[in-house]
Amino acid sequence: MSPEPGPAPQGAPGAPEGMPARILELGEELRREGVAVGTSELLDAFQVLREISWTSQEDFREALAATLAKSQEDRRIFELVFERFFFRAVELAAAREGVREEDRANLSELTEQELDALRAEIAAALRDGSEGAMRDLARMAIAAFARRQEGSGVIGVDVQRIRRALGLRAEPQPDLPEDDPRHDGLPRDALRRFEALMRRELERSQIERTGNLPPARALGELDRALPSGPLADLAAVHRVVAQLRRRLATQGMQMRGHRRHAHVDVRRTMRASLQTGGVPVELKFRPRRPKRPEIYVLCDVSTSVTSASVFFLSVLHALHDTFRKMRSFVFIERISEVTDIFEHERNFKTVSERIGSDAGVADISGYTDYGRVWSEFLVQVEDDLHPRATVIVLGDARTNGRDPRADIFAQIAARAGRTFWLNPEPRLYWNYGDSVIAAYEEFCKAFECWTTGQLEDFVRALTRPVVAA
Amino acid sequence: MPVSPPEAPQQDLPAPTSVQDVSAGLRAVGYLPGESTALVSYLATKLGKPVLVEGPAGVGKTELAKALARYLGRELVRLQCYEGLDEAKALYEWNYRKQLLRIQAEAADTGWSAVQEDIFGEEFLLARPLMTAIASEQPVVLLIDEIDKTDQEFEAMLLEVLSDFQISIPELGRVQSRTHPIVLLTSNNSRELTEALKRRCLYLWLDYPELEHELEIVRLHAPNLDKTVARRLVEVIGMVRALDLKKPPSIAESIDWARALLLLGAQDIDAETFNETMSVIVKHRSDMDVVAERVGLKLGSPADVA
């Protein structure tokens, strides 16, 4: 754990004076990934490291985590950074010292039978979840496949290719014999661990080949981008929602702190005065309840933006108790209300399916017609819109050459208090091709929204309690 | 910046010297700590820093404080937080009634200053949990439970107590801690705590335990339960937790369920037993439907085989 990761080696590897520098570098790296590591945290880390033995990696990591990462989210980032940081440190030292692993040369070309044996062995290790066996087998698999075909040079691609060649899948594979561990499907997290091990092995051999470290990639955006595939996982929704909930709760507290026009709560003041013999020594105030907004959401569900829309709707519905009232509509060519679906179904996948089938938008041409959508929306909610209502539109504003009818949109915006537009495309692509967002942007506030971070910012802006004047 | 307190004077207490000590000690008093739990507890005893324990409801956050108190032979002082908790309930309060009585009992000719001197003495102070913990002669374990339920103002007030272990009372001056308490703060994560508070604490995230670990816990609390049933129970609990529920079952609930099964003399967990006793672990109407549908059906087949 002690070798030098930096480009400028100072001090012999393993020298105790190298360690503080490493910890500081780790702290620096964590800051780059957005974990708030203060000087006091680093001081604590040093203090803690005096108390534990450094030889146990578990203790070492836990001790650092306890002082540096102070929320679950931070902890997740810490694990990733810690892994990468020390892995790279060790590898670089090995590359510099010229330490090579020769043993992989003696793995000769595998025959088809041997390959089958390897497959079965890996599957068994995955089922039993034994870390050590998995690590060894990951190496063997990589060595075996490196000999059969050229690597693509992109580690992620190679990992997936090897996994497919080994026939490792989480779904049951009923055509395999009963006693094959793959018959009932492999545990998903073991599979993920195995992939991580392969990735690490590939990285190791890459470093060994080039004798240098590949540039460090920020963890950030890749891990935090909005799920884009139809398989978009529930975990992502949960993560965003859990965080938002927490932040929102904090926000309410902050607002409660501002007692500008405090109303005296007579009943509680009288009760409190009993303690002091009827003299109201202590005034009790009515707590301030932040006003909750009323929300109308319109989501484009044409193929280009479906998953972003469904994701966004799920997030909003999971937060529905933050709003006073919430109605959601989806549209492609015409609109249809889906508030009920979200109220009764919490499973992300089912919701997507039901929106596709029941919502009555699937049977039309599939081209968005914004003009028609606006007029239908206006007819449906005209009487309900009022200055305290918020209208949110999620869509890419691509009209397929039809009339954008910005005039009707302007009417909607005029009736509602606030109007927001979320565009799941990066700002760079706005107003190119058939995108007409500029026409609508005059009447609303447009946000780009393609990472969870941006989504979070938006929801935070949306739910910021409106303090009544 | 964190003021390291003067060396704790008490030598007679079993001061743990390694992580293994703490782990073994906690086990001895009936709490099976995970690896990180033992480590952080050890660091807390060693460095005297407060520990912020976060995690879902019912994973043993409060229990950890109780176990630590039992293990170290210290008294547990508990401050249960709730919305609207203020200094008077947490720190100290002047005993108004007693002060009033004192003033009324006073002879008419006593000077005001004499009375004033008198009624703001320690005799008229009602010590609340934080004060008790700080002023205690014997070192204690201080548990500040569900800190996330309080307002931010209260958190700010805690800072003085947590970093310097002292309380300022305007009329009396500063009360410095005589001994050094071990402080545990628990939070259910319902809101983000302030950076200032987090900075002063060690952080421990307690999650649902691994299968083997939970099995151990269940067997510790329900030792008479058949081994295979216990394993099955823990597996089922794992399945239930994997579903998207309003309230996933906690460790406390697995233990309750184990005891319920023991009372019923269940030999195996099949679909029928499960449906009858499900209410022990699932506590929401809509959750019950989901669980019955997803888990109950899966359990059906092994029962038919058996």
Coordinates of N, CA and C in Angstrom, one line a residue, chain A residues 36 38 40-41 43-44 47-48 51-52 56 58-63 65-67 69-72 74-75 234 238 242-243 245-247 249-250 253-254 256-257 259 274-277 281-282 284 289 345-347 350, chain B residues 1-2 4 17 19-20 35-36 39-40 42-43 46-47 49 52 54 83 86 93 96-97 100 128 148-153 189-193 195 198-205 207 244-246 286-287 290 294:
Chain A
A36 N -16.7 16.3 0.0 CA -16.2 17.4 0.8 C -15.2 16.9 1.9
G38 N -12.4 18.1 4.3 CA -11.8 19.3 4.9 C -10.5 18.9 5.5
S40 N -9.9 19.3 8.6 CA -10.1 18.6 9.9 C -10.3 17.1 9.6
E41 N -11.0 16.8 8.5 CA -11.2 15.4 8.2 C -9.8 14.6 8.0
L43 N -6.9 15.6 9.2 CA -6.3 15.5 10.5 C -6.8 14.3 11.3
D44 N -8.1 14.1 11.2 CA -8.8 13.0 11.9 C -8.2 11.7 11.3
Q47 N -5.0 10.9 12.7 CA -5.1 10.5 14.1 C -5.6 9.1 14.2
V48 N -6.5 8.7 13.4 CA -7.1 7.4 13.4 C -6.1 6.4 13.0
E51 N -3.9 4.6 15.4 CA -4.5 3.7 16.3 C -4.7 2.3 15.8
I52 N -4.6 2.1 14.5 CA -4.9 0.8 13.9 C -3.6 0.3 13.1
S56 N -3.6 -4.7 7.9 CA -4.9 -5.2 7.5 C -5.6 -4.2 6.6
E58 N -8.6 -4.2 5.3 CA -9.9 -3.9 5.7 C -10.0 -2.8 6.8
D59 N -9.2 -3.0 7.8 CA -9.1 -2.0 8.9 C -8.7 -0.6 8.3
F60 N -7.7 -0.7 7.5 CA -7.1 0.6 6.9 C -8.2 1.3 6.2
R61 N -9.0 0.6 5.3 CA -10.0 1.2 4.5 C -11.1 1.7 5.4
E62 N -11.6 0.9 6.3 CA -12.7 1.3 7.2 C -12.3 2.5 8.0
A63 N -11.1 2.6 8.5 CA -10.7 3.7 9.3 C -10.7 5.0 8.5
A65 N -12.4 5.5 5.8 CA -13.8 5.8 5.4 C -14.5 6.4 6.5
A66 N -14.3 6.0 7.7 CA -15.0 6.5 8.9 C -14.7 8.0 9.1
T67 N -13.5 8.4 8.6 CA -13.2 9.8 8.9 C -13.3 10.7 7.6
A69 N -15.4 9.9 4.6 CA -16.7 9.8 3.8 C -17.8 9.8 4.8
K70 N -18.6 10.9 4.8 CA -19.6 11.1 5.9 C -21.0 11.0 5.4
S71 N -21.3 10.3 4.3 CA -22.6 10.0 4.0 C -22.6 8.7 3.1
Q72 N -23.7 8.1 2.9 CA -23.7 6.9 2.2 C -23.2 7.1 0.7
D74 N -21.2 9.5 -0.3 CA -19.8 9.8 -0.2 C -19.0 8.4 -0.1
R75 N -19.6 7.5 0.7 CA -19.0 6.3 0.9 C -18.9 5.5 -0.4
L234 N -34.1 0.4 -11.4 CA -34.8 0.9 -10.3 C -33.8 1.5 -9.3
H238 N -34.2 5.0 -7.2 CA -34.1 5.0 -5.8 C -33.1 5.9 -5.2
A242 N -34.0 9.0 -3.0 CA -33.6 9.1 -1.6 C -32.8 10.3 -1.3
Q243 N -31.9 10.7 -2.2 CA -31.1 11.9 -2.0 C -32.0 13.1 -2.0
R245 N -35.1 13.4 -1.4 CA -36.0 13.5 -0.2 C -35.2 14.1 1.0
R246 N -34.0 13.6 1.1 CA -33.2 14.1 2.2 C -32.9 15.6 2.0
R247 N -32.5 16.0 0.8 CA -32.2 17.4 0.6 C -33.4 18.3 0.8
A249 N -35.9 17.7 2.7 CA -36.3 17.8 4.1 C -35.4 18.8 4.7
T250 N -34.2 18.9 4.4 CA -33.3 19.9 4.9 C -33.7 21.3 4.6
M253 N -36.4 22.7 6.6 CA -35.8 23.1 7.9 C -35.2 24.5 7.8
Q254 N -34.5 24.7 6.7 CA -33.9 26.0 6.6 C -34.9 27.1 6.5
R256 N -37.8 27.0 7.8 CA -38.5 27.2 9.1 C -37.7 28.1 10.0
G257 N -36.3 28.2 9.7 CA -35.5 29.1 10.5 C -35.8 30.5 10.3
R259 N -37.9 33.2 10.6 CA -39.2 33.6 11.2 C -39.4 35.1 11.0
L274 N -48.1 28.2 32.4 CA -48.5 27.6 33.7 C -47.2 27.3 34.5
Q275 N -46.1 27.0 33.8 CA -44.9 26.7 34.5 C -44.4 27.8 35.3
T276 N -44.7 29.0 34.9 CA -44.1 30.2 35.5 C -45.3 30.9 36.3
G277 N -46.2 30.2 36.7 CA -47.3 30.8 37.5 C -48.2 31.7 36.7
V281 N -43.7 33.9 30.2 CA -42.3 34.2 30.1 C -41.8 33.9 28.7
E282 N -42.3 32.8 28.2 CA -41.8 32.3 26.9 C -42.9 32.4 25.9
K284 N -44.6 31.2 22.5 CA -44.5 30.1 21.5 C -45.0 30.6 20.2
R289 N -45.2 26.8 7.8 CA -45.3 25.6 6.9 C -45.1 26.1 5.5
E345 N -48.9 1.9 -9.2 CA -47.8 1.0 -9.5 C -46.5 1.6 -9.1
R346 N -45.6 0.9 -8.4 CA -44.4 1.5 -8.0 C -43.2 0.9 -8.8
N347 N -43.5 -0.2 -9.5 CA -42.4 -0.9 -10.2 C -42.1 -0.2 -11.5
T350 N -42.9 -2.0 -14.9 CA -44.3 -2.2 -15.2 C -44.9 -0.8 -15.6
Chain B
M1 N -8.1 21.3 15.0 CA -9.2 21.9 15.6 C -10.0 21.1 16.6
P2 N -10.2 19.7 16.4 CA -10.9 19.0 17.4 C -10.0 19.0 18.7
S4 N -8.4 17.7 21.5 CA -8.3 16.3 22.1 C -8.3 16.5 23.6
T17 N -7.8 -2.6 24.0 CA -6.5 -2.2 23.4 C -6.4 -2.6 21.9
V19 N -8.9 -3.8 18.1 CA -10.3 -3.9 17.5 C -10.9 -5.2 17.9
Q20 N -10.0 -6.3 18.0 CA -10.5 -7.6 18.4 C -11.1 -7.6 19.8
E35 N -17.6 -5.9 10.9 CA -16.2 -5.5 11.0 C -16.0 -4.0 11.3
S36 N -16.7 -3.2 10.4 CA -16.5 -1.8 10.5 C -17.1 -1.2 11.9
L39 N -14.5 -1.7 14.5 CA -13.4 -0.8 14.3 C -13.8 0.6 14.7
V40 N -14.9 1.1 14.3 CA -15.3 2.5 14.6 C -15.5 2.6 16.1
Y42 N -14.0 1.0 18.4 CA -12.7 1.0 19.0 C -12.1 2.4 18.9
L43 N -12.2 3.0 17.7 CA -11.6 4.3 17.5 C -12.3 5.3 18.4
K46 N -11.0 5.1 21.7 CA -9.6 5.5 21.8 C -9.4 7.0 21.6
L47 N -10.1 7.6 20.7 CA -9.9 9.0 20.3 C -10.9 9.9 21.0
K49 N -13.8 10.7 20.0 CA -14.6 11.4 19.1 C -16.0 10.9 19.0
L52 N -21.1 9.2 14.4 CA -22.4 9.4 13.8 C -22.8 8.1 13.1
E54 N -25.4 6.0 10.9 CA -26.5 6.1 10.0 C -26.9 4.8 9.5
E83 N -38.9 16.6 16.8 CA -39.0 18.0 16.2 C -39.4 18.9 17.3
D86 N -35.7 21.4 22.4 CA -34.9 22.7 22.6 C -33.9 22.5 23.8
E93 N -32.4 23.3 32.7 CA -33.5 24.2 32.8 C -33.5 24.7 34.3
Y96 N -38.2 26.6 37.8 CA -38.9 27.9 38.1 C -39.8 27.7 39.4
R97 N -40.4 26.6 39.6 CA -41.3 26.4 40.7 C -40.5 26.5 42.0
L100 N -39.6 30.0 42.6 CA -40.7 30.8 43.1 C -40.9 30.6 44.6
R128 N -30.6 18.1 32.3 CA -31.2 17.3 31.3 C -30.1 16.4 30.7
D148 N -31.6 13.4 13.4 CA -32.2 14.0 12.1 C -33.6 14.5 12.4
K149 N -34.2 14.2 13.5 CA -35.5 14.7 13.8 C -35.5 16.1 14.3
T150 N -34.4 16.6 14.8 CA -34.4 17.9 15.4 C -34.2 19.0 14.3
D151 N -34.2 20.2 14.7 CA -34.0 21.3 13.7 C -32.5 21.6 13.7
Q152 N -32.2 22.4 12.7 CA -30.7 22.7 12.5 C -30.2 23.5 13.7
E153 N -31.1 24.4 14.3 CA -30.6 25.2 15.4 C -30.1 24.3 16.5
N189 N -31.4 9.2 8.6 CA -31.2 9.6 7.2 C -32.3 10.3 6.6
S190 N -33.2 10.9 7.4 CA -34.4 11.5 6.9 C -34.1 12.9 6.4
R191 N -33.0 13.5 6.8 CA -32.5 14.7 6.2 C -31.0 14.8 6.3
E192 N -30.4 15.6 5.5 CA -29.0 15.8 5.5 C -28.6 16.6 6.8
L193 N -27.6 16.1 7.5 CA -27.1 16.8 8.6 C -26.1 17.9 8.2
E195 N -22.8 20.1 7.7 CA -21.4 19.7 7.5 C -20.6 19.9 8.8
K198 N -21.2 16.9 11.0 CA -20.5 15.7 10.4 C -19.0 15.8 10.6
R199 N -18.5 17.0 10.5 CA -17.0 17.1 10.5 C -16.5 16.7 11.9
R200 N -17.3 16.8 12.9 CA -16.8 16.5 14.2 C -16.9 15.0 14.6
C201 N -17.5 14.3 13.7 CA -17.8 12.9 14.0 C -17.1 11.9 13.2
L202 N -16.9 10.7 13.7 CA -16.6 9.6 12.9 C -17.8 9.1 12.3
Y203 N -17.8 8.5 11.1 CA -19.0 8.1 10.4 C -19.1 6.6 10.3
L204 N -20.2 6.1 10.7 CA -20.4 4.7 10.6 C -21.8 4.4 9.9
W205 N -21.7 3.7 8.8 CA -22.9 3.4 8.1 C -23.3 1.9 8.4
D207 N -25.6 -1.2 7.7 CA -26.6 -1.6 6.7 C -27.2 -3.0 7.2
D244 N -39.2 -3.9 -3.6 CA -39.3 -2.5 -3.4 C -40.5 -2.2 -2.4
L245 N -40.1 -2.2 -1.1 CA -41.2 -2.1 -0.1 C -41.1 -0.7 0.5
K246 N -42.3 -0.3 1.1 CA -42.3 0.9 1.9 C -41.4 0.8 3.1
S286 N -50.1 -2.4 1.5 CA -49.7 -2.6 0.1 C -48.4 -3.5 0.0
D287 N -47.5 -3.4 1.0 CA -46.4 -4.2 1.1 C -46.7 -5.7 1.2
V290 N -47.6 -7.2 -2.1 CA -46.4 -7.4 -3.0 C -45.7 -8.6 -2.5
R294 N -44.9 -12.1 -4.5 CA -43.6 -12.4 -5.0 C -42.9 -13.5 -4.2

